[in-house]
PDB file of C-alpha atoms in Angstrom:
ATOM      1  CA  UNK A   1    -138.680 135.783-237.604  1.00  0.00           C
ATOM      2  CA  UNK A   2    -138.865 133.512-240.551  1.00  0.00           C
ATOM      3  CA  UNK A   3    -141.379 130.509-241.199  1.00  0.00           C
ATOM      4  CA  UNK A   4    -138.507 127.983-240.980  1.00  0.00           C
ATOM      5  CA  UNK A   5    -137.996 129.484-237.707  1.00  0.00           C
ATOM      6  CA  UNK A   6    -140.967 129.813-236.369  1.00  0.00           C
ATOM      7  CA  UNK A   7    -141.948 125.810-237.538  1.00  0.00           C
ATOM      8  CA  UNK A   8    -138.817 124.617-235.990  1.00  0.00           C
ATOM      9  CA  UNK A   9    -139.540 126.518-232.089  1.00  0.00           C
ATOM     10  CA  UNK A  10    -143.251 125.255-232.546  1.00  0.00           C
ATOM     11  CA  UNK A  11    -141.676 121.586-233.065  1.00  0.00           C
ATOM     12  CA  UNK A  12    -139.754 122.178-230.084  1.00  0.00           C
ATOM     13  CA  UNK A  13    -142.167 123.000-227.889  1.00  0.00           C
ATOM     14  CA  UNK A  14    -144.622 119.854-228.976  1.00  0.00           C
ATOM     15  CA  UNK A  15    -141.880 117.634-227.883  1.00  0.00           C
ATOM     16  CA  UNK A  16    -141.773 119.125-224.914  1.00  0.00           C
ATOM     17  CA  UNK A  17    -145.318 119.459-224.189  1.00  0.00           C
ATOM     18  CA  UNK A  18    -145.138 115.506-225.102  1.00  0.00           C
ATOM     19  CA  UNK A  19    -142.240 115.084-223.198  1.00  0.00           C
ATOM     20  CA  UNK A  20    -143.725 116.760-220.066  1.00  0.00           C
ATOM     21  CA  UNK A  21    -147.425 115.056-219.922  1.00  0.00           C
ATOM     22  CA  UNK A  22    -145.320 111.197-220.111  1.00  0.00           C
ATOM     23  CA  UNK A  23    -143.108 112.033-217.319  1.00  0.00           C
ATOM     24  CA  UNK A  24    -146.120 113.498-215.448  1.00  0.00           C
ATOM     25  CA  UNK A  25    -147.912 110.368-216.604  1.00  0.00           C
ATOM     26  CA  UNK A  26    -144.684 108.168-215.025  1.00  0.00           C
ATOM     27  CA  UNK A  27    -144.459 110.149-211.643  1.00  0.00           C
ATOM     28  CA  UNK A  28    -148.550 109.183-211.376  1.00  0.00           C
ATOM     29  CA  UNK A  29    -147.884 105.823-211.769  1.00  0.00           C
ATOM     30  CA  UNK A  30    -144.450 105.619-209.388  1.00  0.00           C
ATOM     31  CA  UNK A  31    -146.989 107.506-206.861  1.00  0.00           C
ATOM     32  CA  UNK A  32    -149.344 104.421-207.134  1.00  0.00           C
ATOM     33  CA  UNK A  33    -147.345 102.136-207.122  1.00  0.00           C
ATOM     34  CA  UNK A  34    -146.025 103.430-203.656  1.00  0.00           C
ATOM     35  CA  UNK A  35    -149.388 104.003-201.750  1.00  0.00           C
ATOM     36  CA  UNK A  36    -149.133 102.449-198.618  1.00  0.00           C
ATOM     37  CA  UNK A  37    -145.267 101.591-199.348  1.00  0.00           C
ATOM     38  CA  UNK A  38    -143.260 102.255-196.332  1.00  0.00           C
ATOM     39  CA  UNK A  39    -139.129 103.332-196.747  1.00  0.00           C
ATOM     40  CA  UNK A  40    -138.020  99.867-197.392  1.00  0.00           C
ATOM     41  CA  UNK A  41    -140.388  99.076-199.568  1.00  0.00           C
ATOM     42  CA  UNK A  42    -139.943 102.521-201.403  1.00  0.00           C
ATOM     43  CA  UNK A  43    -136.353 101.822-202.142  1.00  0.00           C
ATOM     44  CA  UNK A  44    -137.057  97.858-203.335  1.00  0.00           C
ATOM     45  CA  UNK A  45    -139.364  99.600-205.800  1.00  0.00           C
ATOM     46  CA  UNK A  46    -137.446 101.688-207.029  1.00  0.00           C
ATOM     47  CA  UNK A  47    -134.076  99.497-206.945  1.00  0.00           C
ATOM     48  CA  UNK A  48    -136.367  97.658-209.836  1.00  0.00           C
ATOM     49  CA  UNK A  49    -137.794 100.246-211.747  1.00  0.00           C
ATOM     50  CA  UNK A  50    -134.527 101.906-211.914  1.00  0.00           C
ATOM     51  CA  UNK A  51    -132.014  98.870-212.071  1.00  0.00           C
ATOM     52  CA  UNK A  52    -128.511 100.539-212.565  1.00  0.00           C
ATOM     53  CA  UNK A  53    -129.869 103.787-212.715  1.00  0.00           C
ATOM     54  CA  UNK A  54    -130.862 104.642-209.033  1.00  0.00           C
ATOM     55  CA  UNK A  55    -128.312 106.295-207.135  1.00  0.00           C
ATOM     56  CA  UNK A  56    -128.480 108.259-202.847  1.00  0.00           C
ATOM     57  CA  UNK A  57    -126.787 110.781-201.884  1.00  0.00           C
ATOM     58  CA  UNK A  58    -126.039 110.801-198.624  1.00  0.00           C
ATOM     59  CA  UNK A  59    -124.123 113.637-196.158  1.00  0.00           C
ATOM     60  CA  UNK A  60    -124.195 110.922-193.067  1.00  0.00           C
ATOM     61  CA  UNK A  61    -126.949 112.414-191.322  1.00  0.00           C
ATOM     62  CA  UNK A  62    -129.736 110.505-189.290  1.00  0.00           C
ATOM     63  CA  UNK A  63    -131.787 110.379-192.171  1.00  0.00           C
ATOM     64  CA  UNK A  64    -129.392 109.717-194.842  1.00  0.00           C
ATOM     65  CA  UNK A  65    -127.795 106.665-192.047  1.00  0.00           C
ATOM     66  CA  UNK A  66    -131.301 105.271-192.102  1.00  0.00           C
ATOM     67  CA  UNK A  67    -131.516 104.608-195.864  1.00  0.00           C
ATOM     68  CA  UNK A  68    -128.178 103.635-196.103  1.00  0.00           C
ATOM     69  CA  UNK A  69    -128.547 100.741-193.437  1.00  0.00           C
ATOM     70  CA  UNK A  70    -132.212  99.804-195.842  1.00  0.00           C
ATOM     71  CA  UNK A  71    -129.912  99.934-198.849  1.00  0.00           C
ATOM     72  CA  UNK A  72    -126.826  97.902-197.347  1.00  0.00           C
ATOM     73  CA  UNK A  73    -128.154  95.361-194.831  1.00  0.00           C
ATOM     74  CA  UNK A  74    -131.233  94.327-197.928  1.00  0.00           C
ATOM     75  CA  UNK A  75    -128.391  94.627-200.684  1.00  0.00           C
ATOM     76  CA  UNK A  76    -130.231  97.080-202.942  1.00  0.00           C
ATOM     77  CA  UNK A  77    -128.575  98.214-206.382  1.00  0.00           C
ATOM     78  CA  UNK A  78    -129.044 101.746-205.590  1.00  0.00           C
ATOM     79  CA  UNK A  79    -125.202 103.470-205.742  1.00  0.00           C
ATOM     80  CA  UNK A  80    -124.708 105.370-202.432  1.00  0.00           C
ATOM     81  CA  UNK A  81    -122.736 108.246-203.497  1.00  0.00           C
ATOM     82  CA  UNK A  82    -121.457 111.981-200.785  1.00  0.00           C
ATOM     83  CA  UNK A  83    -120.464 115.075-201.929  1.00  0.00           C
ATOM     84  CA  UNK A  84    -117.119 115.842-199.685  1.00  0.00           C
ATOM     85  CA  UNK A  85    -117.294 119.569-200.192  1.00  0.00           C
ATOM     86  CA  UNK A  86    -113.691 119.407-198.265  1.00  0.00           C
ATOM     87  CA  UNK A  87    -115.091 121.255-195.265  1.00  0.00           C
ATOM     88  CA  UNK A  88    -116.924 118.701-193.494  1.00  0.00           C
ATOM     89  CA  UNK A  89    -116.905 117.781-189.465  1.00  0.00           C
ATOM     90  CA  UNK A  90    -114.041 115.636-188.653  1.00  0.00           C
ATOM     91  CA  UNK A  91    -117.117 114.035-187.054  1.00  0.00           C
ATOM     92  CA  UNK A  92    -118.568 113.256-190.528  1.00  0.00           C
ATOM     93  CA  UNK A  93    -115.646 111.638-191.760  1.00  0.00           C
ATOM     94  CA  UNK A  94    -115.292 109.460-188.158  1.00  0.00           C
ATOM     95  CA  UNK A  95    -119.153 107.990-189.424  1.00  0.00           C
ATOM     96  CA  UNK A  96    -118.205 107.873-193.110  1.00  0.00           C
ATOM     97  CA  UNK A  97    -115.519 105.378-191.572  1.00  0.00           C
ATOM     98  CA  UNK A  98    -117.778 103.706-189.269  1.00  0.00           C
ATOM     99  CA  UNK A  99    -120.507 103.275-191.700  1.00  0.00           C
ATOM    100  CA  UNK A 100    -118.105 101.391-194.717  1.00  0.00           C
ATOM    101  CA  UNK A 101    -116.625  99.249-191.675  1.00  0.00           C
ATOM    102  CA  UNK A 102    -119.805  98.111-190.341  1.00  0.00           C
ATOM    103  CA  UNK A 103    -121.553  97.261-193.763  1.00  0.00           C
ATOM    104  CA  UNK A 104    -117.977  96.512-195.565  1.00  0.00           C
ATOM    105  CA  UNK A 105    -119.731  98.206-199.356  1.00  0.00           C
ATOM    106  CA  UNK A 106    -118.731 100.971-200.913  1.00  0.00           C
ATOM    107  CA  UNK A 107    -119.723 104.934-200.735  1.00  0.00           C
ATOM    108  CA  UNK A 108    -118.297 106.673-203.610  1.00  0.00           C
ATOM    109  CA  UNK A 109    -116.951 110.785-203.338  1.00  0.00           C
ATOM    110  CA  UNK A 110    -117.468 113.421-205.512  1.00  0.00           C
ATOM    111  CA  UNK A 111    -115.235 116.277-204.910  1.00  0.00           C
ATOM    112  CA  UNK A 112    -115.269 120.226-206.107  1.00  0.00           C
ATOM    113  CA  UNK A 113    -113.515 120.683-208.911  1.00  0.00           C
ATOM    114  CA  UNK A 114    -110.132 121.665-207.697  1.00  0.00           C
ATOM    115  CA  UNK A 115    -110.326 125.076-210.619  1.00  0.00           C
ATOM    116  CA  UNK A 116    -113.115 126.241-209.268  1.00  0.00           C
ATOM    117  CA  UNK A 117    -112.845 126.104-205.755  1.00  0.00           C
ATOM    118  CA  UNK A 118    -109.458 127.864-206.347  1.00  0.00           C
ATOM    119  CA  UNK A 119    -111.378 130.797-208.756  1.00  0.00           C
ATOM    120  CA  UNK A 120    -113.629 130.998-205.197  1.00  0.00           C
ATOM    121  CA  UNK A 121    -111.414 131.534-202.644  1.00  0.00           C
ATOM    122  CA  UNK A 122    -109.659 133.692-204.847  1.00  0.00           C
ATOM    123  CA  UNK A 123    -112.155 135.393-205.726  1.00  0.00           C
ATOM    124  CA  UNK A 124    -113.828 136.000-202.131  1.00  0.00           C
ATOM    125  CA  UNK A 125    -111.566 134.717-200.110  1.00  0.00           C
ATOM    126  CA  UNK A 126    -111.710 131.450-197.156  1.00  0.00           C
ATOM    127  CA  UNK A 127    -114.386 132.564-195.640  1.00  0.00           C
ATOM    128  CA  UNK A 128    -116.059 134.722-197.893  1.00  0.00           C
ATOM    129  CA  UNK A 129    -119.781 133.200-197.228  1.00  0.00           C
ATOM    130  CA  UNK A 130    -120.076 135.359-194.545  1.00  0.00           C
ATOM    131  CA  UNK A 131    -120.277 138.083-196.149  1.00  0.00           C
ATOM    132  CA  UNK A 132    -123.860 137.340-198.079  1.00  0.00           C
ATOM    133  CA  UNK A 133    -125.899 135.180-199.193  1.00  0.00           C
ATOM    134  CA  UNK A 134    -124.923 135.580-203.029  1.00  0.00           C
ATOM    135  CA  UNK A 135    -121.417 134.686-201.881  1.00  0.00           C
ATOM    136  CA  UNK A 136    -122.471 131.973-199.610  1.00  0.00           C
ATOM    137  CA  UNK A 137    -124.696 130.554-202.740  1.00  0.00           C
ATOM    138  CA  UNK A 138    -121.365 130.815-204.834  1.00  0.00           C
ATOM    139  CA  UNK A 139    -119.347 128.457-202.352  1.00  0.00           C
ATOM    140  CA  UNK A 140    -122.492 125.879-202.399  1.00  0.00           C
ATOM    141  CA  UNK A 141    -122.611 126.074-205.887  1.00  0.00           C
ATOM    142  CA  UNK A 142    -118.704 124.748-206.610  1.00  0.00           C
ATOM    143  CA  UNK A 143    -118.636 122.749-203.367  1.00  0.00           C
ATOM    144  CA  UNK A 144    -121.787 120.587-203.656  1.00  0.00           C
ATOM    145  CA  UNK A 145    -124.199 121.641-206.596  1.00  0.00           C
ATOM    146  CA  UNK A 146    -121.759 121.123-209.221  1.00  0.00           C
ATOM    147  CA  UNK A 147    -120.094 118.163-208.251  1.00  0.00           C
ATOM    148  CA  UNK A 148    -124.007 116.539-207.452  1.00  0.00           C
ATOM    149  CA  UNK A 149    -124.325 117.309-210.957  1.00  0.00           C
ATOM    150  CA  UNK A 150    -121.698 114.624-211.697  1.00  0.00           C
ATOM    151  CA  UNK A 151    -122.783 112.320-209.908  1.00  0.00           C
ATOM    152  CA  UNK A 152    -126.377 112.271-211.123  1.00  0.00           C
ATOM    153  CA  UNK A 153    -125.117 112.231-215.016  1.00  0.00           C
ATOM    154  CA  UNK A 154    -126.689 108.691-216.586  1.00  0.00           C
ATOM    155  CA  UNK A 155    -129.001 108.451-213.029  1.00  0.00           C
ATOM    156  CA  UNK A 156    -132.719 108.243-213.698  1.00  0.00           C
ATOM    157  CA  UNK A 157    -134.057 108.023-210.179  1.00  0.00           C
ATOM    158  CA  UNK A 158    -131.969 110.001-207.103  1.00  0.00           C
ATOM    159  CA  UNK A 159    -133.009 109.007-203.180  1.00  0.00           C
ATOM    160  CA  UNK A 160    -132.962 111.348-200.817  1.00  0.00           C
ATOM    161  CA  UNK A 161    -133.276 111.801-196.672  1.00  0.00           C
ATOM    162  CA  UNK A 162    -135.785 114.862-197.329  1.00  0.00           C
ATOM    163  CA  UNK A 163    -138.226 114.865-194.570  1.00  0.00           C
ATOM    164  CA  UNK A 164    -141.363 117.240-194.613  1.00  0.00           C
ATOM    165  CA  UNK A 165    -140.548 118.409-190.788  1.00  0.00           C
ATOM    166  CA  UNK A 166    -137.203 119.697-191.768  1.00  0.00           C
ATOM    167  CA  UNK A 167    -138.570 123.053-193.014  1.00  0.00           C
ATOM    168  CA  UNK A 168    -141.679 124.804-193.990  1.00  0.00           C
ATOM    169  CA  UNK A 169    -139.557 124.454-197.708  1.00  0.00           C
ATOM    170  CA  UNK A 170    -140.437 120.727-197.781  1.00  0.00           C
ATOM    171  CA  UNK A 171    -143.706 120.331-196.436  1.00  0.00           C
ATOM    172  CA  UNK A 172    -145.436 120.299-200.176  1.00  0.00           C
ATOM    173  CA  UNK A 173    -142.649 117.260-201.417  1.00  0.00           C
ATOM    174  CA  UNK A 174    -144.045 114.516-202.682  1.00  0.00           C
ATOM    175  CA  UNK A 175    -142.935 110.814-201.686  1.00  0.00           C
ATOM    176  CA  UNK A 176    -141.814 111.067-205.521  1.00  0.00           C
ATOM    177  CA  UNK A 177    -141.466 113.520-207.928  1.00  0.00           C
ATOM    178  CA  UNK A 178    -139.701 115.272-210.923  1.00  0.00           C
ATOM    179  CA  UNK A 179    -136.669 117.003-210.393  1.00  0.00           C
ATOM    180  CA  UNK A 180    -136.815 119.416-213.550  1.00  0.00           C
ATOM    181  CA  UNK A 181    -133.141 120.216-212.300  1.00  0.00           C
ATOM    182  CA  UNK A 182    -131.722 117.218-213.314  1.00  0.00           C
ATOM    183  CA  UNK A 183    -134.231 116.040-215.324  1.00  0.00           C
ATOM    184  CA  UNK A 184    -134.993 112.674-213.114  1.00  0.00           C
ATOM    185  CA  UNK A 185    -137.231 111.003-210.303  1.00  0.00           C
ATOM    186  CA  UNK A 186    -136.320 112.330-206.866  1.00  0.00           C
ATOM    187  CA  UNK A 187    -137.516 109.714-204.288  1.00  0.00           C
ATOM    188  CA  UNK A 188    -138.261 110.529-200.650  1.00  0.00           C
ATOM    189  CA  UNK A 189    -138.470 107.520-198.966  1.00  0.00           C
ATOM    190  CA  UNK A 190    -138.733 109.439-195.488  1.00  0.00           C
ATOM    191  CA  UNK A 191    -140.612 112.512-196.254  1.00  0.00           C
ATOM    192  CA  UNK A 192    -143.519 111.658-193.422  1.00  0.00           C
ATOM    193  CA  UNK A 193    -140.964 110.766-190.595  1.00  0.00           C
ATOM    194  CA  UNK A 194    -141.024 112.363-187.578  1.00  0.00           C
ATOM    195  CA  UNK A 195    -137.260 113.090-185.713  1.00  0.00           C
ATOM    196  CA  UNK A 196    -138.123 110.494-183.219  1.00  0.00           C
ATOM    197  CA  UNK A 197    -139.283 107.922-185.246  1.00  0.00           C
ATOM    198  CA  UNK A 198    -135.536 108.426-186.779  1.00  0.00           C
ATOM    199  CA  UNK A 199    -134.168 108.300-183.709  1.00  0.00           C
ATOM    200  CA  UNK A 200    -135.369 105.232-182.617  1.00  0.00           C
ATOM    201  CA  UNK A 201    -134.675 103.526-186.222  1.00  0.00           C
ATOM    202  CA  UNK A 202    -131.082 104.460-185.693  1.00  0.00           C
ATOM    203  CA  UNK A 203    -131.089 102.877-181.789  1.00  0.00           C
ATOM    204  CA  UNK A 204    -132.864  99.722-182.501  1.00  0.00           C
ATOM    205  CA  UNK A 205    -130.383  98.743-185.579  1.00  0.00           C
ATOM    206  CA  UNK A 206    -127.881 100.243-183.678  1.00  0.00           C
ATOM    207  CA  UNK A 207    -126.624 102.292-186.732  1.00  0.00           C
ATOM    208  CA  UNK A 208    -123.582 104.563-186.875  1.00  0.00           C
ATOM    209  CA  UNK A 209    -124.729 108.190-186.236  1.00  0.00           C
ATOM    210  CA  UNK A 210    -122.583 111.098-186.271  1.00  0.00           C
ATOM    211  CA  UNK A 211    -121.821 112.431-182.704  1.00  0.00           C
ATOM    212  CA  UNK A 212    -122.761 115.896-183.312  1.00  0.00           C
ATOM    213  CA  UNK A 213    -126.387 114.994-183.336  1.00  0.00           C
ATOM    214  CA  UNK A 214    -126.286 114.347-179.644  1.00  0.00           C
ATOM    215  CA  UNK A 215    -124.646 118.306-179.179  1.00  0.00           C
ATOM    216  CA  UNK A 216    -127.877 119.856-181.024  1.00  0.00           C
ATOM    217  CA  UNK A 217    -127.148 119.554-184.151  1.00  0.00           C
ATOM    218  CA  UNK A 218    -129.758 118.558-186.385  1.00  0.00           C
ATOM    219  CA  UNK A 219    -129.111 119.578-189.836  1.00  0.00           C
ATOM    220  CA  UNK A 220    -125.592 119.238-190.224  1.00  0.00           C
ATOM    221  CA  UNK A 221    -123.088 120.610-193.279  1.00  0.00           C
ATOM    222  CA  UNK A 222    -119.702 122.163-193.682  1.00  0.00           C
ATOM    223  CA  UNK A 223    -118.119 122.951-190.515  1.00  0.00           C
ATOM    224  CA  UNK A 224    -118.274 126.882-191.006  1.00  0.00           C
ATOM    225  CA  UNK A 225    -122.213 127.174-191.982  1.00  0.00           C
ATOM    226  CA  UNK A 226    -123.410 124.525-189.089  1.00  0.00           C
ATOM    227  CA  UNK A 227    -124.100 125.159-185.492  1.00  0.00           C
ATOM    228  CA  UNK A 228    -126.355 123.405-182.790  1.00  0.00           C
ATOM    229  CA  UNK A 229    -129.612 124.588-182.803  1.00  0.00           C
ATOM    230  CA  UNK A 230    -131.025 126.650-179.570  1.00  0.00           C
ATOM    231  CA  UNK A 231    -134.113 125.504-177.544  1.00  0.00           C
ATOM    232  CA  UNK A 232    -137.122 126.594-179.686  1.00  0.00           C
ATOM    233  CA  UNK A 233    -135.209 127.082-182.864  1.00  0.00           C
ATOM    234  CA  UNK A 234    -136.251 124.658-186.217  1.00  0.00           C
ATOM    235  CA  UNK A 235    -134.650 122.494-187.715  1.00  0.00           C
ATOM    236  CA  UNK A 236    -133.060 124.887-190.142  1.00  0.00           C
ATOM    237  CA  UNK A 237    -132.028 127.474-188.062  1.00  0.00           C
ATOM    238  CA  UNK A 238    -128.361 126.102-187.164  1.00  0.00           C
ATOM    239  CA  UNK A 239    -127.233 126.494-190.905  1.00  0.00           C
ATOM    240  CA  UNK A 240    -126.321 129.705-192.518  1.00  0.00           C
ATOM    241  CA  UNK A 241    -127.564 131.674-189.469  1.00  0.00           C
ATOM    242  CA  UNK A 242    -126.398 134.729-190.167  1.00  0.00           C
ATOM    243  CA  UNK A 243    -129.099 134.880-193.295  1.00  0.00           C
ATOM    244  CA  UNK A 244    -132.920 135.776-192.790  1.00  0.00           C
ATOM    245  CA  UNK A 245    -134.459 132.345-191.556  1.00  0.00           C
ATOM    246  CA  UNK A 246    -136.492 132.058-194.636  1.00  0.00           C
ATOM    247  CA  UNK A 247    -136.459 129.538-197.397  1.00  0.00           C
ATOM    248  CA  UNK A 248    -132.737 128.740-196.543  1.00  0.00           C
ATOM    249  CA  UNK A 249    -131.026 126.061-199.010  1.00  0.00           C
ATOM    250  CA  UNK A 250    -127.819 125.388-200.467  1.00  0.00           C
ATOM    251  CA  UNK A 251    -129.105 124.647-204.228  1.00  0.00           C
ATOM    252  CA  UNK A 252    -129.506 120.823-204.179  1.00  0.00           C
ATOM    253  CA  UNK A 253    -132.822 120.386-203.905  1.00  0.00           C
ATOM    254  CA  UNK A 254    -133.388 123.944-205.802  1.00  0.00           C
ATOM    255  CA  UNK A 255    -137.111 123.944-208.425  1.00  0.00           C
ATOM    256  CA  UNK A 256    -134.680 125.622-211.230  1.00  0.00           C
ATOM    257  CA  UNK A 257    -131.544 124.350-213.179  1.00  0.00           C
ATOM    258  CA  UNK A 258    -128.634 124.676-211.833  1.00  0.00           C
ATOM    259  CA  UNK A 259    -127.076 127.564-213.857  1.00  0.00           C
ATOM    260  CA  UNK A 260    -123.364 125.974-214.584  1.00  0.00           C
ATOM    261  CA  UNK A 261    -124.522 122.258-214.180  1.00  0.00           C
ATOM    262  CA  UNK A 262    -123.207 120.112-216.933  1.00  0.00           C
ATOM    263  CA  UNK A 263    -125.893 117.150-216.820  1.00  0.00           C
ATOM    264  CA  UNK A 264    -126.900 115.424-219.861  1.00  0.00           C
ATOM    265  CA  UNK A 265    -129.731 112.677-219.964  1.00  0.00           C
TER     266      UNK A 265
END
């Protein structure tokens, strides 16, 4: 390897080094700034740090209804953006509905590129998933990683309904932290609320909630990986049951790059 090569990679890695201790050094302060900051407060915060560049990502869940009501009813600038994978509940598009009716503001889509989810089926066929988890991880991949890559391109802060009881997974999250997938603060403005305490958020505001929650689903996603969860189970175990129990994701809230995502920042 040449000098001019070598001098150029040990540039590269300065930057980086430089580039990794300031957005440490920004996370700190975000994290001090939110001591003692409860979910409203959380999302004011960052609404202001992040004017214009704060966007949620909701799937109409309890969680994700919660922070939508704190975004709506308080009128934060934070763009509430789903990822219709095109295999949702019928019940998820009866709350999308109910949720733009009741707060009259807007949720925007992001759809699977129509190329790739045709390379997929062909590929694998419908319902190929099923048949392991390298297949399922395909059909997350084009049907919601990819297409939340889009729709975090330009964002500098992305809210989520993460909370630390949803699996063993999420238990070491922070409130706020870097996402070195897409290269931007992820903000969990719920990460220490219990089910209940959703619950009863949801009841008091009386908040559109999607019916399914009341037949045992918890965690709920595309019609074909989600089921209600048995007496005893956790909250993960209704999706992608057929796959060891472990560690089970679909890729959005994965610690590495997403291998075919496209964002630039």
């Amino acid at each position: 390897m040449s000098y001019q090569i070598c001098f150029a990679l040990g540039k590269q890695v300065v930057a980086l080094l430089r580039m990794s201790t300031l957005i440490d050094a920004q996370v700190a302060q975000i994290r001090q700034q939110l001591i003692g900051a409860d979910a409203l407060d959380t999302l004011r915060l960052i609404a202001t740090e992040f004017a214009g560049k704060a966007a949620f990502s909701t799937s109409f869940g309890l969680e994700d209804q919660v922070i939508t009501h704190l975004i709506f009813a308080h009128d934060l600038p934070i763009e509430v953006f789903t990822l219709d994978t095109g295999r949702n509940f019928q019940e998820t598009y009866a709350t999308w509905s109910k949720t733009v009716l009741k707060y009259g503001k807007r949720i925007r889509a992001y759809y699977p590129e129509h190329g790739q989810v045709a390379a997929l089926v062909e590929r694998q066929g419908p319902n190929g998933f099923y048949e392991s988890v390298d297949a399922r991880k395909a059909c997350c991949h084009v049907r919601k990683v990819e297409p939340l890559s889009r729709a975090l391109v330009g964002k500098e802060a992305w809210v989520t309904g993460i909370r630390a009881e949803q699996s063993a997974n999420r238990t070491g999250m922070q409130v706020a932290e870097y996402d070195a997938s897409y290269q931007l603060l992820k903000v969990n403005p719920l990460l220490d609320w219990t089910w209940e305490q959703t619950w009863a958020f949801i009841r008091e505001y009386s908040i559109p909630h999607n019916p399914l929650h009341l037949q045992g689903f918890v965690s709920i996603g595309c019609a074909p990986c989600t089921r209600a969860v048995k007496p005893g189970e956790d909250f993960r175990a209704g999706r992608w049951w057929w796959e060891d129990q472990s560690a089970k994701e679909c890729g959005l809230h994965a610690t590495t790059p997403p291998e075919l995502s496209t964002v630039s920042h």
